[in-house]
PDB file of C-alpha atoms and ligand atoms in Angstrom:
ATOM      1  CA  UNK A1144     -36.125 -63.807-135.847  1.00  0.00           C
ATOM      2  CA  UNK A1145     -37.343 -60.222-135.635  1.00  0.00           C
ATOM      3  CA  UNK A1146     -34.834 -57.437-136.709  1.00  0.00           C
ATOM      4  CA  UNK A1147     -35.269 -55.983-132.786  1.00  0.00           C
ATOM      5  CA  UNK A1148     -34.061 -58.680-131.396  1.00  0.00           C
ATOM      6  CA  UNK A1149     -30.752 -59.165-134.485  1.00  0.00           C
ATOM      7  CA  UNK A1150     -30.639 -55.419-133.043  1.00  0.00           C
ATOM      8  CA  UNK A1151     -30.366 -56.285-129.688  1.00  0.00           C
ATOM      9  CA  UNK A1152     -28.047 -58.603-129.377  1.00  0.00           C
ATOM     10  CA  UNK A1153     -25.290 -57.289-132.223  1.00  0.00           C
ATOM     11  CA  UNK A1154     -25.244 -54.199-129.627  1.00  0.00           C
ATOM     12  CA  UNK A1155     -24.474 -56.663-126.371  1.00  0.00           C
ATOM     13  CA  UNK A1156     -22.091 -58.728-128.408  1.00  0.00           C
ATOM     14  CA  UNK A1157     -18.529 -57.524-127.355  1.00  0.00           C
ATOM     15  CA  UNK A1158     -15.673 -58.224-129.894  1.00  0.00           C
ATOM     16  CA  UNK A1159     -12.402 -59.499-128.589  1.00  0.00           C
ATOM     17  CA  UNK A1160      -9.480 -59.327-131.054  1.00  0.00           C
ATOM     18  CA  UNK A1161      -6.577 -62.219-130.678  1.00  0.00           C
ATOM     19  CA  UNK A1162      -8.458 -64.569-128.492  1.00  0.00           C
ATOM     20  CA  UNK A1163      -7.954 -67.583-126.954  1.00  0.00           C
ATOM     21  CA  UNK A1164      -5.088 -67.418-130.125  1.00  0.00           C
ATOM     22  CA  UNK A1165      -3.472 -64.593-132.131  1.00  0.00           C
ATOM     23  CA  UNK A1166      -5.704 -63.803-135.108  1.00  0.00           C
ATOM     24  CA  UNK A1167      -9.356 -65.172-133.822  1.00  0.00           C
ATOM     25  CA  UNK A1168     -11.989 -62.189-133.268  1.00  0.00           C
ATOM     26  CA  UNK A1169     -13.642 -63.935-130.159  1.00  0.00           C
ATOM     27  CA  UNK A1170     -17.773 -62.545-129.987  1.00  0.00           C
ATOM     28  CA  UNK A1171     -18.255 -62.134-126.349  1.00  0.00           C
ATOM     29  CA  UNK A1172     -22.333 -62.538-125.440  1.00  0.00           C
ATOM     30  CA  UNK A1173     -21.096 -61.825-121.446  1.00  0.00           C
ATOM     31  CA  UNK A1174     -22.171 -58.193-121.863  1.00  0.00           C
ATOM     32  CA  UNK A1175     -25.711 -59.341-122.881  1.00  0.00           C
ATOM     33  CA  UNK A1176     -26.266 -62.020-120.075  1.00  0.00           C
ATOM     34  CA  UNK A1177     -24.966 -59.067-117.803  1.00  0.00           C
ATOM     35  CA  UNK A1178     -28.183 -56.948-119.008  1.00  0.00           C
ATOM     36  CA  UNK A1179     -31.342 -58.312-117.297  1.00  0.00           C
ATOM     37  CA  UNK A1180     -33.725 -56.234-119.295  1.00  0.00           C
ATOM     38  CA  UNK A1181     -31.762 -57.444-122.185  1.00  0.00           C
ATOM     39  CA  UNK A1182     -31.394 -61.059-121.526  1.00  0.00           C
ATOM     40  CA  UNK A1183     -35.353 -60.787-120.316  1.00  0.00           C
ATOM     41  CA  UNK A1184     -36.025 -59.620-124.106  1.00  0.00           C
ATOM     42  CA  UNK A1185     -33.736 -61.932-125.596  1.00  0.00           C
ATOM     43  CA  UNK A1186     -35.222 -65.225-123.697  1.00  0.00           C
ATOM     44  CA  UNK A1187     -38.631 -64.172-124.908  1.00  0.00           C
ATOM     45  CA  UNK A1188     -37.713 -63.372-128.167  1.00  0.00           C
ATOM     46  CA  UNK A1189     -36.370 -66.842-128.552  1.00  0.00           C
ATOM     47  CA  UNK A1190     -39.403 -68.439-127.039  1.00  0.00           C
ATOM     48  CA  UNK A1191     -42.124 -66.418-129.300  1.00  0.00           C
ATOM     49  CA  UNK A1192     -40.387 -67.884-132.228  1.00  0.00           C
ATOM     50  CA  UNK A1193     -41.157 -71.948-130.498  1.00  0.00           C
ATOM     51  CA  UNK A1194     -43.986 -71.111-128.796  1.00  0.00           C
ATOM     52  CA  UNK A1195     -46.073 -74.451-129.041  1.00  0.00           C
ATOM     53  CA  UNK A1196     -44.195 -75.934-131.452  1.00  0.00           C
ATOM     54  CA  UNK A1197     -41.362 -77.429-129.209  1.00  0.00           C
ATOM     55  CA  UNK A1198     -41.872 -80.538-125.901  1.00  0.00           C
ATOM     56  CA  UNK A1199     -38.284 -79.947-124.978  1.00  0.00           C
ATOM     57  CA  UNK A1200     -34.870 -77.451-125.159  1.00  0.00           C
ATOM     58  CA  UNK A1201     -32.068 -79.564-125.586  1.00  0.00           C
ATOM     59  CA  UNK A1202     -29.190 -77.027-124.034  1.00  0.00           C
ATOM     60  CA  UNK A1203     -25.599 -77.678-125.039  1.00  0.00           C
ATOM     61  CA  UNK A1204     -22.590 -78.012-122.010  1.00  0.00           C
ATOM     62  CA  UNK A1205     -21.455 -75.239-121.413  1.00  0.00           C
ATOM     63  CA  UNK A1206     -22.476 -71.836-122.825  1.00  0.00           C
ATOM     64  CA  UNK A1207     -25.757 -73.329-124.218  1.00  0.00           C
ATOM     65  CA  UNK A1208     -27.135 -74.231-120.807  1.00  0.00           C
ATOM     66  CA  UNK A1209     -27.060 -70.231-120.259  1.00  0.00           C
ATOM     67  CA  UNK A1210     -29.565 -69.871-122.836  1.00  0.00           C
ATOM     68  CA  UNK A1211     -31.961 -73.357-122.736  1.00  0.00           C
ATOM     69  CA  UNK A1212     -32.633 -73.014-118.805  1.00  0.00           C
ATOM     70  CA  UNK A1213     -34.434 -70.054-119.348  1.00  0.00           C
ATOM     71  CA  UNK A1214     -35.828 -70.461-122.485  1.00  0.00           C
ATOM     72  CA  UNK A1215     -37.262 -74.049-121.646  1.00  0.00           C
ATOM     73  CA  UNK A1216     -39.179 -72.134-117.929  1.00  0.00           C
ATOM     74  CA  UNK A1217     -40.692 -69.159-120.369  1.00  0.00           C
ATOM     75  CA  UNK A1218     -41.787 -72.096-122.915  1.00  0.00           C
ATOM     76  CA  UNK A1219     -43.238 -74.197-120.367  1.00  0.00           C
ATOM     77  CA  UNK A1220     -41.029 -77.217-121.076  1.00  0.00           C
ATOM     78  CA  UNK A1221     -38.644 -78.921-119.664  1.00  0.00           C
ATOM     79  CA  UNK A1222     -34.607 -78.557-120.609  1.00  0.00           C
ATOM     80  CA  UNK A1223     -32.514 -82.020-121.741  1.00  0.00           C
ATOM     81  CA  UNK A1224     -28.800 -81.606-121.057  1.00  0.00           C
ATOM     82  CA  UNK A1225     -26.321 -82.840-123.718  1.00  0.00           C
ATOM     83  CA  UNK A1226     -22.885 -82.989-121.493  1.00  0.00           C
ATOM     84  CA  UNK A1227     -18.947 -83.055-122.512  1.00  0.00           C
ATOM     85  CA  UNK A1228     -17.573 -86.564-122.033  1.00  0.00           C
ATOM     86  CA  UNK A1229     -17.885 -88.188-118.416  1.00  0.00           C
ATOM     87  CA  UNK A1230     -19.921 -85.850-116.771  1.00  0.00           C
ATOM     88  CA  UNK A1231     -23.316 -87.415-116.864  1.00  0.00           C
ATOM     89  CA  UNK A1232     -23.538 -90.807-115.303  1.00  0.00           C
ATOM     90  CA  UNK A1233     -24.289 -93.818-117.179  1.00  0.00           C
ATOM     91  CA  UNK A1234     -26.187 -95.509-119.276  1.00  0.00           C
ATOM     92  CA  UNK A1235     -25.218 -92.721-121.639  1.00  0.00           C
ATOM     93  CA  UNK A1236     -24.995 -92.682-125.638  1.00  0.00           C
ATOM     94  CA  UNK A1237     -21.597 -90.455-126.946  1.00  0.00           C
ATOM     95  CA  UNK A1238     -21.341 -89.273-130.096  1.00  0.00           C
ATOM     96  CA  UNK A1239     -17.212 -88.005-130.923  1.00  0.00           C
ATOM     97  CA  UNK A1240     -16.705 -85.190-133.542  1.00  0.00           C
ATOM     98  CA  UNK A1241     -13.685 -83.311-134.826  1.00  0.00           C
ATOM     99  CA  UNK A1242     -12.189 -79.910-133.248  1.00  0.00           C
ATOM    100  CA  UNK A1243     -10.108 -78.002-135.175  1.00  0.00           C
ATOM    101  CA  UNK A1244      -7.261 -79.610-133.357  1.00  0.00           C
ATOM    102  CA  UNK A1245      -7.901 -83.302-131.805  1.00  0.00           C
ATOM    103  CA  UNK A1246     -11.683 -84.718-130.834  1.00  0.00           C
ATOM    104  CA  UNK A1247     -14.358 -84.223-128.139  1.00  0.00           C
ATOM    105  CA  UNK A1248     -17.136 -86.165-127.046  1.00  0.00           C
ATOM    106  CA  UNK A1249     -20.647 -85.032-126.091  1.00  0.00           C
ATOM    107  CA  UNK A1250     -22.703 -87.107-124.308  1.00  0.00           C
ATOM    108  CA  UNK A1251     -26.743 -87.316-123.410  1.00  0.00           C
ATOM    109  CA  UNK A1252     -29.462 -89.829-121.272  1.00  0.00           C
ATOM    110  CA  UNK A1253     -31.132 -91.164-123.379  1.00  0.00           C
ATOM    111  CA  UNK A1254     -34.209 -92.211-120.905  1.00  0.00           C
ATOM    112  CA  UNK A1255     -34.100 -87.698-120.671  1.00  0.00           C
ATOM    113  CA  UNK A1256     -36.007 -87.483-124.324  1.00  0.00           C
ATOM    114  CA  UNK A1257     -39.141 -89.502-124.792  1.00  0.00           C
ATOM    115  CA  UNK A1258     -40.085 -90.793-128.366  1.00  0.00           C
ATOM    116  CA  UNK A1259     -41.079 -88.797-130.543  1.00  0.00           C
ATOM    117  CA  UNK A1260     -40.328 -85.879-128.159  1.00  0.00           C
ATOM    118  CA  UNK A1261     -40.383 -82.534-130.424  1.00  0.00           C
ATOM    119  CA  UNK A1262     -36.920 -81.294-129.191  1.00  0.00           C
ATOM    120  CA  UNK A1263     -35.496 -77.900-129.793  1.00  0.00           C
ATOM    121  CA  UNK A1264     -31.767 -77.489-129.754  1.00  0.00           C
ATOM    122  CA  UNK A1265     -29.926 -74.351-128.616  1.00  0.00           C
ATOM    123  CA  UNK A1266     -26.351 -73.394-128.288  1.00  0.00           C
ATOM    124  CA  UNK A1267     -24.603 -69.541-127.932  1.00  0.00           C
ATOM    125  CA  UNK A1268     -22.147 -70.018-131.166  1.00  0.00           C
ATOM    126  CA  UNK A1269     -22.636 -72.622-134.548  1.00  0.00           C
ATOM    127  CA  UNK A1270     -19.120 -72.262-136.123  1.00  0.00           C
ATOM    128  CA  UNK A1271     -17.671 -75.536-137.448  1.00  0.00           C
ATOM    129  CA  UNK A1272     -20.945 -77.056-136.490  1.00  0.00           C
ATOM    130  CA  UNK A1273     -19.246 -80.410-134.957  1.00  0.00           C
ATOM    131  CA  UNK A1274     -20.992 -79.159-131.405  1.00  0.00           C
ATOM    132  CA  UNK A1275     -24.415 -78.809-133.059  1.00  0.00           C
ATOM    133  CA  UNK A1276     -24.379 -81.740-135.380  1.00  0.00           C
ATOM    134  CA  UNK A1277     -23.207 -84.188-132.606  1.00  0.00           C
ATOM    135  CA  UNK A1278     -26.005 -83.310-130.421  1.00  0.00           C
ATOM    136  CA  UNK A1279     -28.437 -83.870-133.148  1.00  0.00           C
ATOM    137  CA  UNK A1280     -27.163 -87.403-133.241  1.00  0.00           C
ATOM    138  CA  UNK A1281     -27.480 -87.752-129.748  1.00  0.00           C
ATOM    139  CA  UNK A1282     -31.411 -86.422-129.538  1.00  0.00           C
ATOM    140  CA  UNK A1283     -32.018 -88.747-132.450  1.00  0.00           C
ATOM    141  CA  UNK A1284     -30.329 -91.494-131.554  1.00  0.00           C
ATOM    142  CA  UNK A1285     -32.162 -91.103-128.127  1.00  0.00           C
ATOM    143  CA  UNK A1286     -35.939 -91.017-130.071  1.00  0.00           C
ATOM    144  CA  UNK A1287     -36.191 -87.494-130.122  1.00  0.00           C
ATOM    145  CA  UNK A1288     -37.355 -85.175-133.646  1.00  0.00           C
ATOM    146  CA  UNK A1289     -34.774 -82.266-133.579  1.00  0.00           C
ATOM    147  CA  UNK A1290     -37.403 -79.137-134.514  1.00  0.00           C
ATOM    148  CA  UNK A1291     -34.575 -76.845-135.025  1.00  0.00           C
ATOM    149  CA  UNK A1292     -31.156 -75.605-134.240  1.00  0.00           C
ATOM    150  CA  UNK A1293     -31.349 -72.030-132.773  1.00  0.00           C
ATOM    151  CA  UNK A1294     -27.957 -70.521-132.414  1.00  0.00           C
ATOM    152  CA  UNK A1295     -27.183 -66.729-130.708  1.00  0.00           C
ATOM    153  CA  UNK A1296     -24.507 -66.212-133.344  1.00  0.00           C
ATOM    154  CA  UNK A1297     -23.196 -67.902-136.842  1.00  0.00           C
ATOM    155  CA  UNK A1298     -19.634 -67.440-138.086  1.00  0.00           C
ATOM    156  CA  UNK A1299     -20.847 -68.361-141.729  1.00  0.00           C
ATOM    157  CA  UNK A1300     -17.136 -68.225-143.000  1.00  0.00           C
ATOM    158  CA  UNK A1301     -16.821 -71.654-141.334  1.00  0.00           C
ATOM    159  CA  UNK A1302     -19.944 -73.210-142.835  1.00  0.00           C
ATOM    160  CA  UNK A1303     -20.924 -75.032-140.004  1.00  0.00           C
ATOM    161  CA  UNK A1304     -24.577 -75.382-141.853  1.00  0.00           C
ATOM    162  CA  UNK A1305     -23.725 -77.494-143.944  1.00  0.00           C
ATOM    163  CA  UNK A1306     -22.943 -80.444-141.290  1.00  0.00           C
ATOM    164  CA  UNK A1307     -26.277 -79.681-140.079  1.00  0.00           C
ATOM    165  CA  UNK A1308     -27.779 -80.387-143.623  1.00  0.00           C
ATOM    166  CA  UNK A1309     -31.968 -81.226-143.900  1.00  0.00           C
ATOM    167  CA  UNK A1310     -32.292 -79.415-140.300  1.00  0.00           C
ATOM    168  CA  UNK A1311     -33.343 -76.028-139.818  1.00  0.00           C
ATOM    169  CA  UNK A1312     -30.951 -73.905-138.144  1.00  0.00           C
ATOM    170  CA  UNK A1313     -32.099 -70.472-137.267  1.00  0.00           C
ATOM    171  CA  UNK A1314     -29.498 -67.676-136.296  1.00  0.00           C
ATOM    172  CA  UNK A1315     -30.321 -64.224-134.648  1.00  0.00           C
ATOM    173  CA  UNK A1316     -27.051 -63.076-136.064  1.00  0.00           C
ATOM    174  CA  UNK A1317     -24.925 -64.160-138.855  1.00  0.00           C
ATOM    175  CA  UNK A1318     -21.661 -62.987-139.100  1.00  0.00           C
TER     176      UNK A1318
HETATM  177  C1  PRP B1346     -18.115 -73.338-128.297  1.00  0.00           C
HETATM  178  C2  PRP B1346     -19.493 -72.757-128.469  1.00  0.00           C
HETATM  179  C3  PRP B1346     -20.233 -73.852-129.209  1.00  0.00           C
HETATM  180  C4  PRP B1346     -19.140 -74.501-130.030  1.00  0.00           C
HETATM  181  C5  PRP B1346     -19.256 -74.119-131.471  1.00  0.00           C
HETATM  182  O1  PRP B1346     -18.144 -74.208-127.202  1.00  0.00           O
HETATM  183  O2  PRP B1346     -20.092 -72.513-127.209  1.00  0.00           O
HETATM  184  O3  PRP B1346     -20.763 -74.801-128.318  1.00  0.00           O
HETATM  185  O4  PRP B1346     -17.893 -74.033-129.506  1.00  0.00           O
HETATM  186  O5  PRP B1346     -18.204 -74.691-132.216  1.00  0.00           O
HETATM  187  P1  PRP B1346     -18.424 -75.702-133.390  1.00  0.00           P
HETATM  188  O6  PRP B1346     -19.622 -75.266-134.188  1.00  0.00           O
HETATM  189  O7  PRP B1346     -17.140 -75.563-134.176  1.00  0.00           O
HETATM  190  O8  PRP B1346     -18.588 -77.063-132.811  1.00  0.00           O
HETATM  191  P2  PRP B1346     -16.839 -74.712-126.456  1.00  0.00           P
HETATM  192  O9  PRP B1346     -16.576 -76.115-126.886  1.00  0.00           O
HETATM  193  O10 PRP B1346     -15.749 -73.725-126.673  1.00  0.00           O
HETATM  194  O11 PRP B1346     -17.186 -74.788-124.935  1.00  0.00           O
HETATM  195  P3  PRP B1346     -18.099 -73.973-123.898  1.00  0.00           P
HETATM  196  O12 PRP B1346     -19.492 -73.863-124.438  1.00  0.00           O
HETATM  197  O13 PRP B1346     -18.037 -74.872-122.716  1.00  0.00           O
HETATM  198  O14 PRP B1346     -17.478 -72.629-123.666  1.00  0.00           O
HETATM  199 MG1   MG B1347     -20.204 -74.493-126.304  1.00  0.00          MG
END
C-alpha cells in the first residue's frame, strides 16, 4: 500500500492501554471510521490496490464487515459474509480455530462463492491469525481462490502470518 494511506490511518488509529485486560495496548480504528473524508480515502485506497483483480470481498463478522461493505460497492463486486457460529442459516460449512483462551467457530454459505470465484479477504486486525486462516478454509472449502488477505493493522509480535503461509497477506500497518 502507498505510504499516504500507512500515513493515514497510523494518525486515526487511537491507542488504548490495559484493554479488554491489564497489559494489552488495544489499537482503536473507531476514530478513523468516525472521519468520512478519511474513511472515503481509506476505502479507495484499499480498492486501487484490487482494482480488477478481485470477483468478490469476503468481509469477516464483526469489525471486517465495516471495511468489505464498502470496499466491495467502490470495486464493483459483491461482499460474501463469513459469520461467528449460528448466525447464518444452514446448509453452512464451519471451520473451529483456537483463541487464546477456549475455541470459536466461523461459519460461511457456501452456495455465496461460485467456483473459481477470485475472492479477496478483509478483516480490521491479523494478530494470532486463527480469524484469517479459518476463513481461508471456509472460501476454499466453498470453491473460492483466496487473492489475498488485506488486513487494516498487523501485530507482527504474534506472527499471525505464518498460519496464513503460501497466501499473500497485505497490511497497511504493521506494528
Ligand atoms: C478481532 C479482530 C480480528 C481478530 C484477529 O475480532 O477483529 O477479526 O480478532 O485475531 P486473530 O488474528 O488472533 O484471530 P474479534 O473476534 O475480537 O471480534 P469482532 O471483530 O467481532 O470485534
Ligand atoms: Mg474480528
Amino acid at each position: 500500500f502507498p505510504v499516504e494511506l500507512t500515513d493515514l490511518v497510523r494518525e486515526h488509529v487511537r491507542e488504548i492501554p490495559d484493554f479488554p485486560a491489564p497489559g494489552v495496548l488495544f489499537r482503536d480504528i473507531t476514530p478513523l471510521l468516525a472521519d468520512g473524508p478519511a474513511f472515503g480515502a481509506l476505502v479507495r485506497g484499499l480498492a486501487d490496490k484490487y482494482r480488477g483483480h478481485v470477483d468478490a470481498v469476503a468481509g469477516l463478522e464483526s469489525r471486517g464487515f465495516i471495511l468489505a461493505a464498502p470496499l466491495a460497492l467502490e470495486l464493483g463486486v459483491g461482499m460474501i459474509t463469513v459469520r461467528k457460529a449460528g448466525r447464518l442459516p444452514g446448509p453452512v460449512v464451519g471451520v473451529d480455530y483456537a483463541l487464546e483462551y477456549g475455541t470459536a467457530r466461523m461459519e460461511l454459505r457456501p452456495d455465496t462463492v461460485t467456483e473459481g470465484q477470485r475472492v479477496l479477504i478483509i478483516d480490521d486486525v491479523l494478530a494470532t491469525g486463527g480469524t484469517g486462516a479459518a476463513a481461508v478454509q471456509l472460501v476454499e472449502r466453498s470453491g473460492g481462490e483466496v487473492v489475498a488477505l488485506a488486513m487494516l493493522l498487523e501485530l507482527a509480535a504474534l506472527s499471525g502470518r505464518t498460519k496464513l503461509d503460501g497466501h499473500r497477506v497485505d497490511s497497511v500497518l504493521i506494528y
